[in-house]
Short mmCIF file of C-alpha atoms in Angstrom, two decimals:
data_model
loop_
_atom_site.label_atom_id
_atom_site.label_comp_id
_atom_site.label_asym_id
_atom_site.label_seq_id
_atom_site.Cartn_x
_atom_site.Cartn_y
_atom_site.Cartn_z
CA MET M 232 15.00 5.92 25.36
CA LYS M 233 13.31 7.28 21.96
CA LEU M 234 14.59 9.92 20.49
CA PRO M 235 12.12 13.45 20.48
CA ILE M 236 10.36 14.26 17.52
CA ASN M 237 13.95 15.86 15.76
CA ILE M 238 14.73 12.72 13.77
CA ALA M 239 18.47 10.99 13.84
CA ILE M 240 20.22 11.09 10.53
CA VAL M 241 21.98 7.39 10.08
CA ALA M 242 25.29 8.02 9.21
CA LEU M 243 27.45 4.66 7.52
CA ASN M 244 30.75 5.03 8.10
CA LEU M 245 31.61 1.79 6.62
CA CYS M 246 35.56 2.17 7.35
CA SER M 247 35.20 2.16 10.65
CA VAL M 248 33.62 -1.43 10.44
CA LEU M 249 35.65 -3.26 6.95
CA GLY M 250 39.45 -1.21 7.16
CA ALA M 251 39.80 2.18 5.74
CA THR M 252 41.21 0.20 2.09
CA SER M 253 38.53 -1.68 1.61
CA CYS M 254 36.45 1.95 1.58
CA LEU M 255 38.41 3.26 -1.56
CA LYS M 256 37.60 3.29 -5.23
CA TYR M 257 38.95 -0.13 -6.68
CA GLU M 258 41.34 -1.12 -8.61
CA LYS M 259 41.30 -2.28 -12.70
CA ASP M 260 42.19 -5.64 -12.44
CA PRO M 261 42.40 -8.13 -15.17
CA HIS M 262 40.18 -10.95 -13.87
CA SER M 263 36.33 -11.61 -14.76
CA SER M 264 34.94 -10.92 -11.70
CA THR M 265 34.83 -6.97 -13.30
CA SER M 266 34.78 -7.18 -16.46
CA GLY M 267 31.92 -8.87 -19.44
CA THR M 268 28.05 -8.86 -19.27
CA THR M 269 25.98 -9.64 -17.75
CA THR M 270 22.03 -9.81 -16.53
CA MET M 271 19.81 -10.19 -13.05
CA VAL M 272 16.17 -10.04 -12.29
CA CYS M 273 15.56 -7.47 -10.12
CA ASP M 274 11.69 -6.51 -7.86
CA ASN M 275 10.56 -3.49 -9.37
CA THR M 276 9.93 -1.82 -5.87
CA PHE M 277 13.45 -1.79 -6.01
CA GLU M 278 14.10 0.18 -9.51
CA ASN M 279 15.61 3.39 -8.61
CA ILE M 280 18.27 1.13 -5.32
CA PHE M 281 19.34 -0.23 -8.21
CA ASN M 282 20.31 2.14 -11.29
CA GLN M 283 22.69 3.78 -8.68
CA GLU M 284 23.95 -0.14 -7.64
CA VAL M 285 24.51 -0.24 -11.66
CA ASP M 286 26.07 3.30 -12.04
CA VAL M 287 28.32 2.91 -10.12
CA PHE M 288 29.67 -0.63 -10.99
CA GLU M 289 29.94 0.80 -14.18
CA TYR M 290 31.71 3.10 -13.30
CA GLN M 291 34.33 1.85 -11.28
CA TYR M 292 34.97 -1.30 -14.04
CA PRO M 293 34.01 -0.16 -18.09
CA ASP M 294 34.15 -3.73 -19.10
CA ALA M 295 31.72 -4.63 -16.83
CA HIS M 296 28.51 -4.35 -17.72
CA ILE M 297 25.23 -5.27 -15.41
CA LEU M 298 21.38 -5.99 -18.04
CA VAL M 299 18.83 -5.57 -15.57
CA ARG M 300 16.06 -6.59 -15.92
CA TYR M 301 12.52 -5.00 -13.68
CA ALA M 302 10.05 -7.38 -12.76
CA THR M 303 7.41 -8.37 -9.77
CA GLN M 304 9.79 -10.81 -6.93
CA ALA M 305 7.54 -13.84 -8.55
CA GLU M 306 9.02 -13.10 -12.39
CA ALA M 307 12.29 -12.60 -10.84
CA PHE M 308 12.40 -16.45 -8.62
CA ASP M 309 10.85 -18.03 -11.89
CA SER M 310 14.04 -16.17 -13.65
CA LEU M 311 16.27 -17.54 -11.40
CA PHE M 312 14.71 -21.64 -11.56
CA SER M 313 14.29 -21.56 -15.11
CA LEU M 314 18.09 -20.72 -15.25
CA ASN M 315 17.03 -17.40 -17.11
CA THR M 316 19.33 -15.46 -15.06
CA ARG M 317 22.38 -16.31 -12.21
CA SER M 318 21.16 -12.75 -9.95
CA ILE M 319 17.76 -11.64 -8.34
CA VAL M 320 16.96 -9.17 -6.02
CA ALA M 321 13.49 -9.58 -3.66
CA SER M 322 11.88 -8.89 -0.48
CA ARG M 323 12.33 -13.05 0.79
CA ASP M 324 14.92 -14.79 1.09
CA ILE M 325 16.09 -18.29 -1.10
CA THR M 326 14.52 -21.44 1.25
CA PRO M 327 16.53 -24.26 2.23
CA ASP M 328 14.28 -26.45 -0.01
CA GLU M 329 14.49 -23.91 -3.13
CA LYS M 330 18.44 -23.76 -2.62
CA ARG M 331 18.64 -27.88 -2.81
CA ALA M 332 16.21 -27.34 -6.04
CA LEU M 333 18.14 -24.79 -7.89
CA ARG M 334 21.58 -27.06 -7.17
CA ALA M 335 19.49 -30.21 -8.32
CA LYS M 336 18.06 -28.03 -11.77
CA TYR M 337 21.50 -26.85 -12.85
CA LYS M 338 23.41 -30.45 -12.39
CA LYS M 339 20.83 -32.60 -13.89
CA GLU M 340 20.39 -29.49 -17.23
CA ARG M 341 24.14 -27.89 -17.16
CA GLY M 342 25.97 -30.96 -15.68
CA ALA M 343 27.42 -27.89 -12.78
CA ASN M 344 27.59 -27.71 -9.57
CA VAL M 345 26.18 -24.47 -8.30
CA THR M 346 26.57 -22.34 -5.44
CA VAL M 347 23.11 -21.07 -4.34
CA ARG M 348 24.47 -17.75 -1.96
CA SER M 349 22.06 -14.92 -0.54
CA ALA M 350 22.51 -12.00 2.04
CA LYS M 351 20.08 -9.26 2.85
CA ILE M 352 21.88 -5.72 1.96
CA ALA M 353 18.90 -3.56 3.11
CA VAL M 354 15.80 -2.69 4.91
CA ASP M 355 13.16 -1.66 3.24
CA ALA M 356 10.12 0.89 5.21
CA VAL M 357 7.02 0.39 3.53
CA ALA M 358 5.97 3.94 3.50
CA PHE M 359 1.99 5.13 2.80
CA ILE M 360 1.97 8.40 1.26
CA VAL M 361 -1.38 11.06 1.07
CA ASN M 362 -2.11 14.54 -1.35
CA PRO M 363 -0.51 17.77 1.05
CA LYS M 364 -4.23 19.00 0.56
CA ASN M 365 -5.09 15.84 2.75
CA THR M 366 -6.09 16.94 6.10
CA CYS M 367 -4.72 12.86 8.05
CA GLU M 368 -1.00 13.03 9.84
CA LYS M 369 -1.22 9.29 11.13
CA LEU M 370 -2.45 5.96 10.74
CA THR M 371 -2.69 2.75 13.52
CA VAL M 372 -1.24 -0.33 11.50
CA SER M 373 -5.31 -1.43 12.05
CA GLU M 374 -6.71 1.09 10.65
CA LEU M 375 -4.19 1.33 7.93
CA ALA M 376 -5.17 -2.55 7.78
CA ASP M 377 -8.96 -1.15 7.27
CA ILE M 378 -8.22 1.14 4.65
CA MET M 379 -6.38 -1.97 2.37
CA SER M 380 -8.53 -4.17 3.13
CA GLY M 381 -11.92 -2.13 2.45
CA GLU M 382 -13.62 -2.52 5.81
CA SER M 383 -12.95 1.63 5.86
CA SER M 384 -13.41 3.07 2.34
CA HIS M 385 -14.09 6.66 3.53
CA TRP M 386 -11.75 9.35 4.62
CA ASN M 387 -14.80 10.07 7.33
CA ASP M 388 -14.39 6.57 8.54
CA LEU M 389 -11.25 7.71 9.83
CA GLU M 390 -11.82 11.21 11.02
CA PRO M 391 -13.80 14.51 10.25
CA SER M 392 -13.68 14.39 5.86
CA SER M 393 -14.46 15.55 2.81
CA LEU M 394 -12.36 13.60 0.62
CA GLY M 395 -14.99 11.31 -0.08
CA ASP M 396 -13.83 7.59 -0.59
CA ILE M 397 -10.53 5.76 0.18
CA LYS M 398 -8.70 5.08 -3.36
CA VAL M 399 -5.84 3.12 -2.63
CA ILE M 400 -2.38 3.37 -5.42
CA LEU M 401 -0.46 0.49 -5.85
CA ASP M 402 2.83 -0.08 -8.07
CA GLN M 403 0.98 -3.95 -9.74
CA THR M 404 -1.56 -6.20 -7.69
CA GLY M 405 0.72 -8.18 -8.14
CA SER M 406 3.93 -7.22 -6.35
CA SER M 407 5.92 -7.41 -3.11
CA LEU M 408 4.48 -4.68 -2.10
CA ALA M 409 1.00 -6.10 -2.29
CA THR M 410 2.57 -9.82 -1.44
CA PHE M 411 3.43 -7.54 2.30
CA LEU M 412 0.31 -5.97 2.59
CA SER M 413 -2.22 -9.16 2.50
CA ASP M 414 0.74 -11.60 4.15
CA SER M 415 1.94 -8.95 6.88
CA LEU M 416 -0.53 -6.45 7.45
CA LEU M 417 -3.64 -8.30 6.58
CA GLN M 418 -2.73 -11.35 7.58
CA GLY M 419 -3.69 -12.84 4.87
CA ARG M 420 -6.69 -11.69 3.91
CA GLN M 421 -7.31 -9.71 0.72
CA LEU M 422 -6.90 -6.71 -0.67
CA GLY M 423 -9.51 -5.07 -0.35
CA PRO M 424 -11.65 -4.06 -3.77
CA ASN M 425 -10.66 -0.10 -2.69
CA VAL M 426 -6.99 -0.75 -4.20
CA PHE M 427 -6.13 -0.15 -7.95
CA ALA M 428 -2.59 -0.01 -9.06
CA ALA M 429 -0.57 2.54 -10.92
CA GLY M 430 1.93 -0.17 -12.96
CA SER M 431 4.63 1.42 -11.23
CA ILE M 432 5.75 2.84 -8.94
CA GLN M 433 6.85 5.97 -10.04
CA GLU M 434 2.85 6.92 -11.31
CA VAL M 435 2.33 6.28 -7.41
CA PHE M 436 3.61 8.94 -6.78
CA LYS M 437 2.08 10.81 -9.32
CA ILE M 438 -1.63 9.94 -8.79
CA VAL M 439 -0.90 10.78 -5.37
CA GLU M 440 0.21 14.21 -6.02
CA ASN M 441 -2.86 14.54 -8.21
CA THR M 442 -5.56 12.77 -5.96
CA PRO M 443 -6.88 14.26 -3.28
CA ASN M 444 -8.41 11.00 -1.95
CA ALA M 445 -5.89 9.19 -2.61
CA ILE M 446 -3.82 7.18 -0.33
CA GLY M 447 -0.14 5.00 -1.93
CA VAL M 448 1.77 2.78 -0.69
CA LEU M 449 5.67 1.97 -1.92
CA GLY M 450 9.48 1.56 -0.63
CA VAL M 451 10.47 5.01 1.72
CA SER M 452 13.50 4.89 -1.06
CA TRP M 453 11.52 6.07 -3.97
CA ILE M 454 10.20 8.93 -1.01
CA THR M 455 13.33 10.72 -0.56
CA SER M 456 15.29 13.87 -1.39
CA ASP M 457 17.96 11.40 -2.48
CA MET M 458 15.45 11.00 -5.81
CA GLU M 459 17.52 14.27 -7.15
CA ALA M 460 20.43 12.25 -6.98
CA ALA M 461 18.75 10.54 -10.66
CA ASP M 462 19.70 13.98 -12.27
CA LEU M 463 23.05 13.42 -11.48
CA SER M 464 25.80 12.63 -13.91
CA ARG M 465 27.17 8.74 -13.31
CA GLU M 466 30.19 10.55 -12.22
CA GLU M 467 29.07 12.24 -9.71
CA LEU M 468 27.02 9.94 -8.46
CA ALA M 469 30.26 7.70 -7.83
CA GLU M 470 31.73 10.44 -6.99
CA SER M 471 29.40 10.77 -4.19
CA VAL M 472 29.87 7.13 -2.65
CA LEU M 473 33.73 6.23 -3.45
CA SER M 474 35.41 8.47 -0.46
CA ASP M 475 36.16 7.02 3.13
CA ASP M 476 33.37 9.95 3.82
CA ALA M 477 29.87 8.73 5.92
CA VAL M 478 27.20 8.91 4.25
CA ILE M 479 24.32 11.10 6.03
CA GLY M 480 21.01 9.26 5.25
CA ALA M 481 18.53 11.25 3.08
CA THR M 482 15.57 12.99 4.30
CA LEU M 483 11.77 12.72 3.32
CA THR M 484 10.59 14.81 0.63
CA LYS M 485 8.05 17.87 0.18
CA ARG M 486 6.66 16.92 -2.76
CA VAL M 487 3.40 14.61 -1.02
CA LYS M 488 2.55 13.64 3.16
CA VAL M 489 4.60 11.48 3.97
CA LEU M 490 1.66 9.08 7.01
CA LYS M 491 3.42 9.28 10.24
CA VAL M 492 2.30 5.18 11.16
CA ASN M 493 1.96 3.18 15.29
CA ARG M 494 1.19 -0.02 17.28
CA ASP M 495 -1.95 0.06 17.89
CA ASN M 496 -0.37 0.05 22.04
CA GLU M 497 1.93 3.16 21.12
CA VAL M 498 0.98 5.84 21.59
CA THR M 499 3.56 7.52 19.32
CA ALA M 500 3.86 7.64 15.84
CA TYR M 501 6.67 7.81 13.56
CA LYS M 502 7.45 8.70 9.69
CA PRO M 503 9.56 5.67 7.69
CA TYR M 504 13.20 8.14 9.35
CA GLN M 505 15.68 5.61 8.57
CA GLN M 506 16.34 6.03 12.42
CA TYR M 507 12.90 4.52 12.88
CA ILE M 508 13.61 1.79 10.61
CA PHE M 509 16.84 1.05 12.42
CA ASP M 510 15.47 0.75 16.02
CA GLY M 511 11.64 -0.71 14.77
CA SER M 512 10.01 1.89 16.05
CA TYR M 513 8.47 2.02 12.49
CA PRO M 514 6.60 -1.61 12.25
CA LEU M 515 6.03 -1.19 8.22
CA PHE M 516 9.18 -2.87 7.17
CA ARG M 517 10.58 -5.43 5.07
CA GLN M 518 13.71 -7.00 4.72
CA ILE M 519 15.50 -6.76 0.98
CA TYR M 520 17.87 -10.13 -0.58
CA MET M 521 20.46 -10.29 -3.29
CA ILE M 522 20.55 -13.65 -3.97
CA THR M 523 22.88 -15.76 -7.44
CA THR M 524 24.35 -18.75 -8.32
CA ALA M 525 27.20 -16.63 -9.93
CA SER M 526 30.89 -17.50 -8.62
CA THR M 527 33.19 -14.84 -7.80
CA SER M 528 35.09 -15.09 -11.21
CA ASN M 529 32.92 -13.64 -12.87
CA VAL M 530 31.14 -10.65 -13.12
CA ALA M 531 27.42 -11.23 -12.23
CA GLY M 532 29.74 -12.68 -8.87
CA GLY M 533 31.79 -9.60 -8.87
CA PHE M 534 28.38 -7.72 -9.05
CA TYR M 535 27.09 -9.69 -5.65
CA SER M 536 30.12 -8.84 -4.02
CA PHE M 537 29.79 -4.97 -4.75
CA VAL M 538 26.35 -4.36 -4.01
CA THR M 539 27.39 -6.76 -0.15
CA GLY M 540 30.12 -4.21 0.44
CA PRO M 541 30.93 -1.24 1.33
CA ILE M 542 30.45 0.73 -1.32
CA GLY M 543 27.44 -1.25 -2.31
CA GLN M 544 25.97 -0.10 1.41
CA LYS M 545 27.36 3.71 1.75
CA ILE M 546 25.45 4.14 -1.95
CA ILE M 547 21.71 1.90 -0.68
CA MET M 548 22.53 4.32 2.37
CA LYS M 549 22.13 7.65 -0.14
CA THR M 550 18.59 6.51 -0.84
CA GLY M 551 16.68 6.52 2.49
CA ILE M 552 16.62 2.63 3.49
CA LEU M 553 18.53 1.37 5.48
CA PRO M 554 21.93 -0.67 4.48
CA ALA M 555 22.47 -4.64 6.79
CA ARG M 556 25.29 -3.49 7.47
CA VAL M 557 25.86 -0.04 9.39
CA SER M 558 28.11 1.95 11.52
CA ILE M 559 25.40 4.43 13.20
CA GLN M 560 26.33 7.89 14.42
CA GLN M 561 23.19 10.06 15.15
CA VAL M 562 22.96 13.60 13.98
CA GLU M 563 19.63 15.50 15.18
CA LEU M 564 18.54 18.15 12.83
CA PRO M 565 14.79 19.65 12.72
CA GLU M 566 12.15 17.80 10.89
CA ARG M 567 11.50 19.13 7.57
#
C-alpha cells in the first residue's frame, strides 16, 4: 500500500547488513590501495556526489589523492577506452562486448591483463524544476514528453497560464540527461527547439530560479537540502558518515518548485523522494555505475571499493539519491 502524501524517508543502516565492524572508520595501512594518486572521469551530472566521495576518502587516507575530471558521459567512456583513465562513473553499464574490447586493447598496447569491474552504485531520479511563480504542480510522463519534443511549446497548452513559451533548460545538449530524455522519455525522438543548454548543472538551477517560464532538468541530488553539505569542512563531512549511525535521506529544497510526476495510467503523482525512487512510484529514474580496470592493490581500486562499500553508500544516501545497497527504515515526515 502506498504511503500518503507524507513522505517516508529512507534511512541507510549498512552496519546491520554488512556487519558493525565494516562501518567503522578505516584504519590506515601500508598498502597502495590507500595511498598514491590516480585520475578518473565522472559524468558531470554526478559532480556534487563525487566531490563528497573524494573528500571523505582523502580524509580517511591522507596519502591518497583522487583527481576527478567532470565531463560528459561520452567523454568518460572515450577516456576509458583510450586508456587515459582507469575509472569512470556513468549512467550506463559497460557492455560485455566493450569489456572484451577493453581487455584486448590493454593486452595489445600495454601488454597487461586487466579485469574490468563494474557495479551499480546508485539510482538517480531525473527531476523537473520550475520557478516558484509557476502555478504548475505536476505533469504526466506524456506531458513531459510533449514539452521535451517541442509539441507543447507554451505553458497555456497544459493549463491556463500567462507565462508564455516553455523554455527547457539542460546542462548540455550532449549530456547523459539529454540522452535519457531522448532515449527513455521520447523513445528515440530528438529534443525540441525549445531545449537550451545552460553549460552546467549549477547554471540550470540558477536559470530556473530567475526565469518564471523555464523548466529545468537535473538529477535529484542537485535539489536536496543536503546541498548545504557543500559548506561543511572535509572533516565535518567525513565525521557525519563515519559513525555507525543510520543516515537519514535528504529532503527537497524550497528554492525552486520540484514537480510531481505520474505515469499516464496512474492518478497519483509523486515527487522524487528516495522512498518513491525505491518503490518505483516516481517513474523517471536511471542507474549510476562505476567502472574500473584498476586492480585492488592500487589507489584507483581502493577508491572503487570505497564507493561501492558501506561508507561510500552512506555518502550517496545523504545526497538524496538511492544507494544500490540499502537497509530500509521508514520514517513519516510532513511534506515540506
